[in-house]
Coordinates of C-alpha atoms in Angstrom, one line a residue:
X1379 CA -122.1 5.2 -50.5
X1380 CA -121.8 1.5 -52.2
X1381 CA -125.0 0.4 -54.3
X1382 CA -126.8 -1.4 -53.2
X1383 CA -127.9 -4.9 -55.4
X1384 CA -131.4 -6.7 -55.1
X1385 CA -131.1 -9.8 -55.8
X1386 CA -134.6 -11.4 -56.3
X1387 CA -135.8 -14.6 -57.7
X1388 CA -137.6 -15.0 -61.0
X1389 CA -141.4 -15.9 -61.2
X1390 CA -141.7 -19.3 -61.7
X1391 CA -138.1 -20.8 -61.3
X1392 CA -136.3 -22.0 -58.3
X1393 CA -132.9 -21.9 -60.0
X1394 CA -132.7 -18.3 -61.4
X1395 CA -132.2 -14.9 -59.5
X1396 CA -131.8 -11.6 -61.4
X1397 CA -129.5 -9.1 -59.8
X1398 CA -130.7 -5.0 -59.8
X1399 CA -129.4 -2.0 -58.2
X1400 CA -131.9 -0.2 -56.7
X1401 CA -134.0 2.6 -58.3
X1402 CA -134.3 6.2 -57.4
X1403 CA -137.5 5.3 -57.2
X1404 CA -136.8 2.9 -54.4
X1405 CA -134.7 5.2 -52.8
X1406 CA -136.8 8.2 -52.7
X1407 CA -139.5 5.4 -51.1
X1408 CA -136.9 4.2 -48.4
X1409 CA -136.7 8.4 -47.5
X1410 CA -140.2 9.5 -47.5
X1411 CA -141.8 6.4 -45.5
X1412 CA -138.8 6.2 -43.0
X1413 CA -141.2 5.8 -40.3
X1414 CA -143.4 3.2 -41.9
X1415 CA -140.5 1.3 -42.6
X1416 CA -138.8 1.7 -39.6
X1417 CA -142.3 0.4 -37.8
X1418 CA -142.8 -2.8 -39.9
X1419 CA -139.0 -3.2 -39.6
X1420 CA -139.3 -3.3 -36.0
X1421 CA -142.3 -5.4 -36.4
X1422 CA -140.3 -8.4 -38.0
X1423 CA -140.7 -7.8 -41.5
X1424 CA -137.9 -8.8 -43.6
X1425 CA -135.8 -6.4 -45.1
X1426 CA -135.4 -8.8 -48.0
X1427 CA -139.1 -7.9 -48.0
X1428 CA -139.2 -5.1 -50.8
X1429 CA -136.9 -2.5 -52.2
X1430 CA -137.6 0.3 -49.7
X1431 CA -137.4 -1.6 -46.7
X1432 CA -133.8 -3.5 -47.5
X1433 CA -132.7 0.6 -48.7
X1434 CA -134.0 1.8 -45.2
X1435 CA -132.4 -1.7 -43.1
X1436 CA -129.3 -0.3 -44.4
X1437 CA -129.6 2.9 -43.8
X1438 CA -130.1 1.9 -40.1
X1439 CA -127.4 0.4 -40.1
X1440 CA -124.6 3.2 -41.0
X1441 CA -122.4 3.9 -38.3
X1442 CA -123.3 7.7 -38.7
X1443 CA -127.0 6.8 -37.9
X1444 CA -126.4 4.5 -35.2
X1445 CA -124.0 7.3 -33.5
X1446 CA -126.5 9.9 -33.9
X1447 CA -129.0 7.9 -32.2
X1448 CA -126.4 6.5 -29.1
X1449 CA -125.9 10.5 -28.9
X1450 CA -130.0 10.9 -28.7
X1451 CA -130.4 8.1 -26.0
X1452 CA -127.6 9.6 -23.9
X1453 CA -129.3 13.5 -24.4
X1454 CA -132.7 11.6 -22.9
X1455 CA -130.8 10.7 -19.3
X1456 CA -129.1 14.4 -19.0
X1457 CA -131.0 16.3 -16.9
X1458 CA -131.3 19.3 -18.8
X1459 CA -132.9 17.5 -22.0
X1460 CA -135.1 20.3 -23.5
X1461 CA -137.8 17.4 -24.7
X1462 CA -140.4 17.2 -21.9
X1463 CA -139.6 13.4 -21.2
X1464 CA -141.5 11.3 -18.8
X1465 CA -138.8 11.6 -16.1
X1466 CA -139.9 8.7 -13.5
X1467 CA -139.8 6.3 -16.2
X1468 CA -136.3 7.6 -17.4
X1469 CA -134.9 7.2 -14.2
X1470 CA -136.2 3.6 -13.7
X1471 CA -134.7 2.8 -16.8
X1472 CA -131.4 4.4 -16.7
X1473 CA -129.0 1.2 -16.3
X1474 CA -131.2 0.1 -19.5
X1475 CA -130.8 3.1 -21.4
X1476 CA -127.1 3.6 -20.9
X1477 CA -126.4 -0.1 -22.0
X1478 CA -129.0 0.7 -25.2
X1479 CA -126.4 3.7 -26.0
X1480 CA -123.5 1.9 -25.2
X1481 CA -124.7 -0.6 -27.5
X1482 CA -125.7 2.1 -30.2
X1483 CA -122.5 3.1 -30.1
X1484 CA -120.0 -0.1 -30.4
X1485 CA -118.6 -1.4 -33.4
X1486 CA -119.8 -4.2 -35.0
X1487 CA -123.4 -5.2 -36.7
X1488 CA -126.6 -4.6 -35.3
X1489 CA -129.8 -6.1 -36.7
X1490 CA -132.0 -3.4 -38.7
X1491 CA -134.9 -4.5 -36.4
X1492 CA -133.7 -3.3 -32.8
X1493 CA -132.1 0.1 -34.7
X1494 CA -135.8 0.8 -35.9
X1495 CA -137.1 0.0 -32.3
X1496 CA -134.5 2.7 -30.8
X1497 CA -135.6 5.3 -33.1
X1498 CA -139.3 4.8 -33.2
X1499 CA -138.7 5.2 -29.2
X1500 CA -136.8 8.5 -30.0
X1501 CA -139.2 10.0 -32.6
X1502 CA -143.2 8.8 -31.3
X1503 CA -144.7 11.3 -29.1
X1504 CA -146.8 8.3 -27.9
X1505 CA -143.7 6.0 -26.8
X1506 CA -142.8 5.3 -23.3
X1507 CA -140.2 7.8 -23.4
X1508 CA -142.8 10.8 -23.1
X1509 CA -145.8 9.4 -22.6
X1510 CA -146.8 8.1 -19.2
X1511 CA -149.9 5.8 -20.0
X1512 CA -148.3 4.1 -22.7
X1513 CA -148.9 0.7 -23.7
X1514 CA -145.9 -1.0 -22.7
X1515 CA -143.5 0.1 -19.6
X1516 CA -140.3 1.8 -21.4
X1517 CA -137.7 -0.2 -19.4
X1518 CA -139.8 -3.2 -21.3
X1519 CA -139.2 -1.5 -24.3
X1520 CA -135.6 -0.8 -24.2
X1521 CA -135.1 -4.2 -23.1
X1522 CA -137.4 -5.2 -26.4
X1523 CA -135.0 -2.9 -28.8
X1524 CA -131.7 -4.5 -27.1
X1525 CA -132.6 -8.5 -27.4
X1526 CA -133.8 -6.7 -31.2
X1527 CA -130.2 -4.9 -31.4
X1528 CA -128.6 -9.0 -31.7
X1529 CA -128.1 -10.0 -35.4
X1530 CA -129.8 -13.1 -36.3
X1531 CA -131.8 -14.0 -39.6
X1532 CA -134.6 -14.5 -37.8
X1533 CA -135.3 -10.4 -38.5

């Protein structure tokens, strides 16, 4: 794995940034609050916003990561998933979730916020994905995490 370089600016001056790799410290952060960072990530906060949370962007990033969770999205629309899933709302979304896997799994970059959006889907028991009186429909929420899946700096 490359390091990965903060680049922040100094109190006080417009002109000057100081360059850092990220701590152990940091990193150990970006591992243990995954899913805090993964839900202000999908939120809109900045990666740029601390250490932690530009160490967990590009985490989310790694094709490894992305391909795990393509894999997970396509497991949800088999029939013999394991997980009990909220099945009526899986098969209303299924066009939706293919295109989420397919997307998952493509080349190319993908903005750390939809990523976080996929797996926050995957891993809350409360998500539209198993729960049936969720807050928000879960073909509105894999169309959310898709328009999120389009790099832009926006975040």
């Amino acid at each position: 794995m490359a390091p990965l370089v903060l680049i922040s600016p100094v109190a006080g001056t417009a002109d000057v940034v100081v360059a850092r790799r990220a701590s152990w410290r940091d990193r150990l952060m970006a591992r243990l609050r995954s899913t805090r960072l993964d839900d202000q990530l999908a939120r809109g906060v900045a990666p740029t916003a601390s250490a932690p949370l530009a160490l967990r962007a590009e985490a989310l990033g790694r094709s490894r990561f992305r391909t795990m969770l393509g894999e997970r999205i396509r497991h949800v629309r088999s029939p013999r998933a394991r997980v009990p899933l909220h099945r009526n709302a899986v098969l209303a979304a299924a066009q939706e979730l293919d295109e989420l896997a397919r997307q998952l799994l493509s080349p190319g970059p993908l903005a750390a916020r939809g990523v976080a959006r996929v797996r926050l889907l995957l891993v809350d028991g409360s998500s539209p994905l198993y729960f049936s009186r969720a807050e928000v429909d879960l073909r509105a929420a894999v169309a959310e995490a898709l328009e999120d899946l389009n790099p832009s700096f926006g975040w």
